[in-house]
Coordinates of C-alpha atoms in Angstrom, one line a residue:
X1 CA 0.2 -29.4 -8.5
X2 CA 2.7 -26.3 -8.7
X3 CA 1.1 -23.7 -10.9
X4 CA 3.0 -21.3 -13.7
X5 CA 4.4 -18.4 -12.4
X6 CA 2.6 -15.6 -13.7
X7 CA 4.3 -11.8 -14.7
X8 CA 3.3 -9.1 -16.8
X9 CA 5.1 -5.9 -17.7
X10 CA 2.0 -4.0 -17.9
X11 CA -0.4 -5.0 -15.6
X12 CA -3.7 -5.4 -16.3
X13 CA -6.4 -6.2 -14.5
X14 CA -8.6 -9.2 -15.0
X15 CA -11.9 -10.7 -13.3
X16 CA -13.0 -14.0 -12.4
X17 CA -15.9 -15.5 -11.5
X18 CA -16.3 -19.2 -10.0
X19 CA -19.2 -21.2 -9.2
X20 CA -17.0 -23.7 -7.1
X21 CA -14.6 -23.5 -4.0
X22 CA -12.2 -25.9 -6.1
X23 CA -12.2 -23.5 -9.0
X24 CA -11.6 -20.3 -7.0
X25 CA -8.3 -21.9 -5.3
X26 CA -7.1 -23.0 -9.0
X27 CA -8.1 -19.0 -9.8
X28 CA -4.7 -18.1 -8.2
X29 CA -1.5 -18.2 -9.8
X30 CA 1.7 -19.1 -7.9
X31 CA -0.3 -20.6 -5.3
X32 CA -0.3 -24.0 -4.1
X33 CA -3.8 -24.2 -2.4
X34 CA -7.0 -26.3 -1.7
X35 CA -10.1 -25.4 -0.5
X36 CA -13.0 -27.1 1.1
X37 CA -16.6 -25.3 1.7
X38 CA -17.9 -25.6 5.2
X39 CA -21.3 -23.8 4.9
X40 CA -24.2 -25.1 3.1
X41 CA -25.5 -24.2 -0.6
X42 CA -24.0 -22.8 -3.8
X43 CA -21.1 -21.0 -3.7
X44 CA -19.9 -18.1 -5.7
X45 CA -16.4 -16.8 -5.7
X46 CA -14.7 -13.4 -7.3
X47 CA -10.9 -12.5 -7.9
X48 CA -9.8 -9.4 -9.1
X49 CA -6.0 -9.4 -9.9
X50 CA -3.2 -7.1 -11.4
X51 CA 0.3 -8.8 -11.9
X52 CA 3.2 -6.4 -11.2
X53 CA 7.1 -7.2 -11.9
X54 CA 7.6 -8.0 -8.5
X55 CA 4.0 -7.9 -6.6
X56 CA 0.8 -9.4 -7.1
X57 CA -1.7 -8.0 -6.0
X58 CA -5.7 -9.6 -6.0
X59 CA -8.9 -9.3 -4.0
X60 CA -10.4 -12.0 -3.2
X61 CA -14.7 -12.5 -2.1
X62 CA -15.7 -15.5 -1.4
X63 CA -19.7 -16.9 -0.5
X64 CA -19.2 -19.3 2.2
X65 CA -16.9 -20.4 5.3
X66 CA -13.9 -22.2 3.4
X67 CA -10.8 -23.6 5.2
X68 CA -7.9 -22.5 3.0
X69 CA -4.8 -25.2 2.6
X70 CA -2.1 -22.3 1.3
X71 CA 1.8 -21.8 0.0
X72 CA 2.7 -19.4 -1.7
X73 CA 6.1 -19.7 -4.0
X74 CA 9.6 -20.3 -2.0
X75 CA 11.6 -17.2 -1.6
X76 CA 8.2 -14.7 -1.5
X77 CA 6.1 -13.3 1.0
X78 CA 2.3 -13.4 1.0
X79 CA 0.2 -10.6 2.8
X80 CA -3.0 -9.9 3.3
X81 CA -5.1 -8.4 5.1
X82 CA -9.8 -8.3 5.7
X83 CA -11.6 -5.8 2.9
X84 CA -14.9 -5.6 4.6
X85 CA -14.2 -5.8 8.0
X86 CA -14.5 -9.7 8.8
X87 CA -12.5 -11.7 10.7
X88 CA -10.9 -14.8 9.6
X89 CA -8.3 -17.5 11.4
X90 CA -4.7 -18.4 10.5
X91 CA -3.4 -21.3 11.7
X92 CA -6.2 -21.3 13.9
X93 CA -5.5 -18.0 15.8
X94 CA -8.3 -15.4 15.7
X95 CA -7.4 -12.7 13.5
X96 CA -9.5 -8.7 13.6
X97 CA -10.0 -6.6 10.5
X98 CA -7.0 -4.3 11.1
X99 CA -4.2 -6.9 11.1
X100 CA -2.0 -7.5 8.4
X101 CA -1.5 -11.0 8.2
X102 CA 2.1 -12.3 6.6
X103 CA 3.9 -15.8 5.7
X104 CA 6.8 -16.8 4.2
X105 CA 6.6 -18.9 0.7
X106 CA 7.5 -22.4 1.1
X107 CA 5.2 -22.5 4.4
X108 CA 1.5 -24.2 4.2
X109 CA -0.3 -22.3 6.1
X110 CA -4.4 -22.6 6.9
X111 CA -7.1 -19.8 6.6
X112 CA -10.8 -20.4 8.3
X113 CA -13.0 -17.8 6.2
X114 CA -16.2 -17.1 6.9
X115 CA -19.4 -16.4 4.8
X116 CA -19.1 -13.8 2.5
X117 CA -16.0 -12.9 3.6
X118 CA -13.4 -10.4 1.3
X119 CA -10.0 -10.3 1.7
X120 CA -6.7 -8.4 -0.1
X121 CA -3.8 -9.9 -0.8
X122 CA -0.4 -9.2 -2.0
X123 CA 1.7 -12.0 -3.3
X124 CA 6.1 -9.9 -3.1
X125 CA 7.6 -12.5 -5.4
X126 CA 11.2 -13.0 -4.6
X127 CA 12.5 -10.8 -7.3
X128 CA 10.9 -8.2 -5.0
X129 CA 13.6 -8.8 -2.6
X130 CA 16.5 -9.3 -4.8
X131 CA 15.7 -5.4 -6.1
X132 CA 15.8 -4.0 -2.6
X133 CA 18.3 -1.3 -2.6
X134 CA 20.8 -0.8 -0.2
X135 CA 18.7 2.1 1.2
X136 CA 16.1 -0.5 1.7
X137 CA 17.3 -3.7 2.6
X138 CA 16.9 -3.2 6.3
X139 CA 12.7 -4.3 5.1
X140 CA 13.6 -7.4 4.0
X141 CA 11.6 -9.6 5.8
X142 CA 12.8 -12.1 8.4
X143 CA 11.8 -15.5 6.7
X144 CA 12.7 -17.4 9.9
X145 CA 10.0 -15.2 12.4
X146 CA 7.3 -17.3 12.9
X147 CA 5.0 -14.5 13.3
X148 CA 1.4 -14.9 11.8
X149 CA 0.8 -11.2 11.0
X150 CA 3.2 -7.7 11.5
X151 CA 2.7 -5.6 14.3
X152 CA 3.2 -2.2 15.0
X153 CA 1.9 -1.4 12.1
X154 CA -1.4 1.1 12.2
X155 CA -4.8 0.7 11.9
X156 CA -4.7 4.2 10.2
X157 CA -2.0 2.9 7.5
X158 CA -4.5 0.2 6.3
X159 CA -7.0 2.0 5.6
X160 CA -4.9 4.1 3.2
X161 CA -3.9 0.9 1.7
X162 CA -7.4 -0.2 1.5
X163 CA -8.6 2.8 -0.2
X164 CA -5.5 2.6 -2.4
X165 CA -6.1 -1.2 -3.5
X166 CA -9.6 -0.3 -4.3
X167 CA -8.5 2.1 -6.9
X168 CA -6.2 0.1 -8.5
X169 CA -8.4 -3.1 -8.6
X170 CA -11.3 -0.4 -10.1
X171 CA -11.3 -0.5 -14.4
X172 CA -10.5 2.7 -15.2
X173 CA -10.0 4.2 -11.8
X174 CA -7.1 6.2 -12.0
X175 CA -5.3 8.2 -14.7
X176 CA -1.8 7.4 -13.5
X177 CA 0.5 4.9 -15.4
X178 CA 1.3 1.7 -14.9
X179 CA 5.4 2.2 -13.6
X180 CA 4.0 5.0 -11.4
X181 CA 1.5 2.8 -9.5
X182 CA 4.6 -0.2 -9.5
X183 CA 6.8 1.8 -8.0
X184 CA 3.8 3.9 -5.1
X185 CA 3.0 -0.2 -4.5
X186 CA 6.5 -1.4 -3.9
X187 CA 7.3 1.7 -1.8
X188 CA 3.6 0.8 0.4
X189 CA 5.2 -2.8 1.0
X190 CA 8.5 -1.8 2.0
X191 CA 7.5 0.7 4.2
X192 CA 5.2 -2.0 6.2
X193 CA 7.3 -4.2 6.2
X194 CA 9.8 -1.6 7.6
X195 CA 7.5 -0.9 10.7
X196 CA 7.0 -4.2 11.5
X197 CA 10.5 -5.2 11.7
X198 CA 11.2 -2.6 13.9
X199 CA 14.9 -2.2 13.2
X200 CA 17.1 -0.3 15.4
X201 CA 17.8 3.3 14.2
X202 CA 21.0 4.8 13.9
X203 CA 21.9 7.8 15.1
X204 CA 22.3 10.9 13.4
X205 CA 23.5 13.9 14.6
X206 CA 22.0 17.6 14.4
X207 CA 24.6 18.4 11.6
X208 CA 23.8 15.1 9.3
X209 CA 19.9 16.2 9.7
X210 CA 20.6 19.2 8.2
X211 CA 22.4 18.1 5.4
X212 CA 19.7 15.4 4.9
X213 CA 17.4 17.9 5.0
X214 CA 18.5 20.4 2.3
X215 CA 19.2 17.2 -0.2
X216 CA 15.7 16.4 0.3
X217 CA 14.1 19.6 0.0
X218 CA 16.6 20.4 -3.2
X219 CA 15.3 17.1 -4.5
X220 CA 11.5 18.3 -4.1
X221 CA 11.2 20.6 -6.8
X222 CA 7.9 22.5 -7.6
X223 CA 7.6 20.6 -10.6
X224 CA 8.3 16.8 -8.9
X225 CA 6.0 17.1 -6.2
X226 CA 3.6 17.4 -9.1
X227 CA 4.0 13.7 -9.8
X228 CA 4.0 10.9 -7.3
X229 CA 6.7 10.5 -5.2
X230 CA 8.1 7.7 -3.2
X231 CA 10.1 7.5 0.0
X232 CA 12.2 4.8 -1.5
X233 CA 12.8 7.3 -4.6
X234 CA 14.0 10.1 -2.4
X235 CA 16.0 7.3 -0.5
X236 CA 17.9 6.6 -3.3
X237 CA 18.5 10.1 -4.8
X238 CA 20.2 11.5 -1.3
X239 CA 21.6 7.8 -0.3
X240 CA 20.5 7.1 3.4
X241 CA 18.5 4.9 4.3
X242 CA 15.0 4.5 4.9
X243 CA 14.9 4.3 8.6
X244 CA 17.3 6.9 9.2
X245 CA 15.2 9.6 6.8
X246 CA 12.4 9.0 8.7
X247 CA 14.5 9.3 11.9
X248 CA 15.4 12.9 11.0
X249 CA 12.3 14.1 9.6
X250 CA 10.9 12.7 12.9
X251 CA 13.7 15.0 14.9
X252 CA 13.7 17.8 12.8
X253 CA 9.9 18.4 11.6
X254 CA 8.0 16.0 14.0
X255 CA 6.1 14.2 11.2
X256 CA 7.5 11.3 8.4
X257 CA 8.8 12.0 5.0
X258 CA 5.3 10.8 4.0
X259 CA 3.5 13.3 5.7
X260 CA 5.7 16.0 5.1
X261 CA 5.4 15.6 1.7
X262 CA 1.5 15.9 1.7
X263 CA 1.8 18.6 4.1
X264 CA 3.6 20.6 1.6
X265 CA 0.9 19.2 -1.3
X266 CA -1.4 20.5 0.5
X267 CA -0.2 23.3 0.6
X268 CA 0.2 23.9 -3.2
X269 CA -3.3 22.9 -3.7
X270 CA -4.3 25.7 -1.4
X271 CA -1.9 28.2 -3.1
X272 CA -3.3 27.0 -6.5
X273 CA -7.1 27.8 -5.8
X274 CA -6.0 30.9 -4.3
X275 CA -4.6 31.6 -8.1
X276 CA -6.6 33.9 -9.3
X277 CA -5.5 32.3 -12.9
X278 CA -6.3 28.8 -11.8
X279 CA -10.0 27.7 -12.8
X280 CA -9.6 24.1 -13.2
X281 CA -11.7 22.0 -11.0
X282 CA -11.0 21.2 -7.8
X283 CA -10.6 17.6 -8.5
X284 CA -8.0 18.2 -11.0
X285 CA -6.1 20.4 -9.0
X286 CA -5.8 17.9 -6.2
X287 CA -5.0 15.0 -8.8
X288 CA -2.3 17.6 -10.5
X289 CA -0.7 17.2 -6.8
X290 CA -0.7 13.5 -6.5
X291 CA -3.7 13.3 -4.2
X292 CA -5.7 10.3 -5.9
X293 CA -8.7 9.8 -3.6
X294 CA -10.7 12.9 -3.3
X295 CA -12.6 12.0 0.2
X296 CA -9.5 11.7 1.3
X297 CA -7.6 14.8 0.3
X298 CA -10.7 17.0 1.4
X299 CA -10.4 15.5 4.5
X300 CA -6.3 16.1 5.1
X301 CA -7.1 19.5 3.8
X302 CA -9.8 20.9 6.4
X303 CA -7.5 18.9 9.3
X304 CA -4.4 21.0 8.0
X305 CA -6.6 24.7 7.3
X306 CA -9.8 24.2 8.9
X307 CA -12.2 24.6 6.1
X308 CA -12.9 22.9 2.8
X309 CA -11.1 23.4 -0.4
X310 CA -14.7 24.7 -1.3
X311 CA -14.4 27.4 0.9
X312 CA -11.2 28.3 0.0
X313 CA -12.3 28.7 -3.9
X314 CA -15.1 30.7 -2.6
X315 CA -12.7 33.1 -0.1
X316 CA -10.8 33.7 -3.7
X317 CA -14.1 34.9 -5.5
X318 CA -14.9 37.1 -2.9

């Protein structure tokens, strides 16, 4: 039975809780799905799930070994990829934790899951595609590969993802809004499914890198890299593509737009708890600068200056 398709304009997310394998396939809108247990006694399932314009995203724990019957809607793209480290099979090939699996809607597809096994997934409807911008419609995704997962793409990436889904899917668990984390998703998914395609880059010569360049770093004011910022957004305020910014920051810097970006983050963090004026916490500082997770900023920062941000407070009160 084809199931209602689901959107919200504000996402928000909701939990629940079945006591049968049945139930937790019917759990998921704009599936079409069965499951059937395999292992032995009761089983408890648990989706949580936020509904973005274009994306859908949900994690999904399950008790026992189910074989998943799945299709997700015609035009859309379903990814996902393990939570806690299990494997699973698609289509009966063995998967490992750090692949990002990927198929087409219209396609049944079959998942072996095994005992207590958690899983993300991310449902791009088809609108998703239609909004590509010309910048980006070199990731639109290849509906005719046959491909059961993307390569190419980082064990490294996922992570950040993972630790990115789990504060979204947390109540409470992040103080930015609603459009912002949209638009930080949507830029995530393009910019996978950009890698795996592997499109050929165009060339660009030492004078276009330059120009690309200063747009960029005119666009990144003090006060914008403040606020979340996305590489489709910067994309689409100098007009050049994806692949070819990354290109030239790759030429000119050695690093991606992405990391440049924290790079220079980082570096306003540092310069604020320097600031003899600045006694917020450290927390809020790094949150002030778009860094969400703050493991994982403390982390970048030591790699980039070789000490904590602790002991950089404490070098300014000495």
């Amino acid at each position: 039975m084809d199931k209602q398709i689901l959107q919200r304009d504000e996402p928000v997310l909701c939990t629940l809780h079945s006591n049968d394998a049945n139930s937790q396939a019917a759990n998921l809108v704009n599936w079409q799905q069965e499951y059937d247990q395999l292992s032995q006694g009761q089983f408890f399932g648990l989706i949580n799930e936020l509904h973005f314009p274009h994306i859908h995203l949900f994690r999904e724990d399950t008790s026992h070994r189910l074989r998943q019957q799945c299709r997700v809607e015609q035009g859309g793209l379903w990814l996902g990829f393990s939570a806690n480290n299990k494997h699973c099979r698609i289509n009966n090939e063995q998967t490992n934790n750090n692949q990002f699996l990927c198929r087409p809607g219209g396609r049944d597809f079959e998942l072996l899951t095994p005992d207590n096994f958690s899983i993300y997934g991310l449902v791009l409807h088809r609108s998703f595609f239609n909004e590509l911008s010309e910048q980006n419609k070199e990731a639109r995704y290849n509906s005719n590969n046959d491909g059961l997962w993307l390569d190419n793409i980082p064990p490294a990436d996922l992570q950040k993802l993972r630790q990115y889904l789990n504060l979204l899917l947390q109540p409470n668990g992040n103080r930015w809004s609603n459009s912002t984390h949209a638009s930080i998703l949507q830029d995530a998914m393009i910019e996978l499914l950009s890698k795996g395609n592997l499109s050929p880059v165009t060339y660009v010569t030492s004078r276009q890198r330059q120009r690309i360049i200063a747009r960029v770093q005119e666009y990144l004011s003090k006060s914008r890299m403040k606020s979340p910022i996305t590489v489709t957004e910067i994309c689409s305020a100098i007009h050049v593509s994806r692949r070819t910014l990354q290109y030239t920051f790759n030429q000119h810097y050695g690093i991606s737009p992405k990391q440049y970006i924290q790079v220079i983050r980082l570096n306003q963090v540092r310069r604020a708890l320097l600031d003899n004026q600045e006694f917020d916490t450290i927390s809020n500082i790094a949150f002030n600068y778009g860094f969400f997770h703050l493991s994982y900023f403390s982390q970048c920062y030591k790699h980039l200056f070789g000490e904590t941000p602790q002991q950089t407070r404490l070098h300014k009160n000495n």
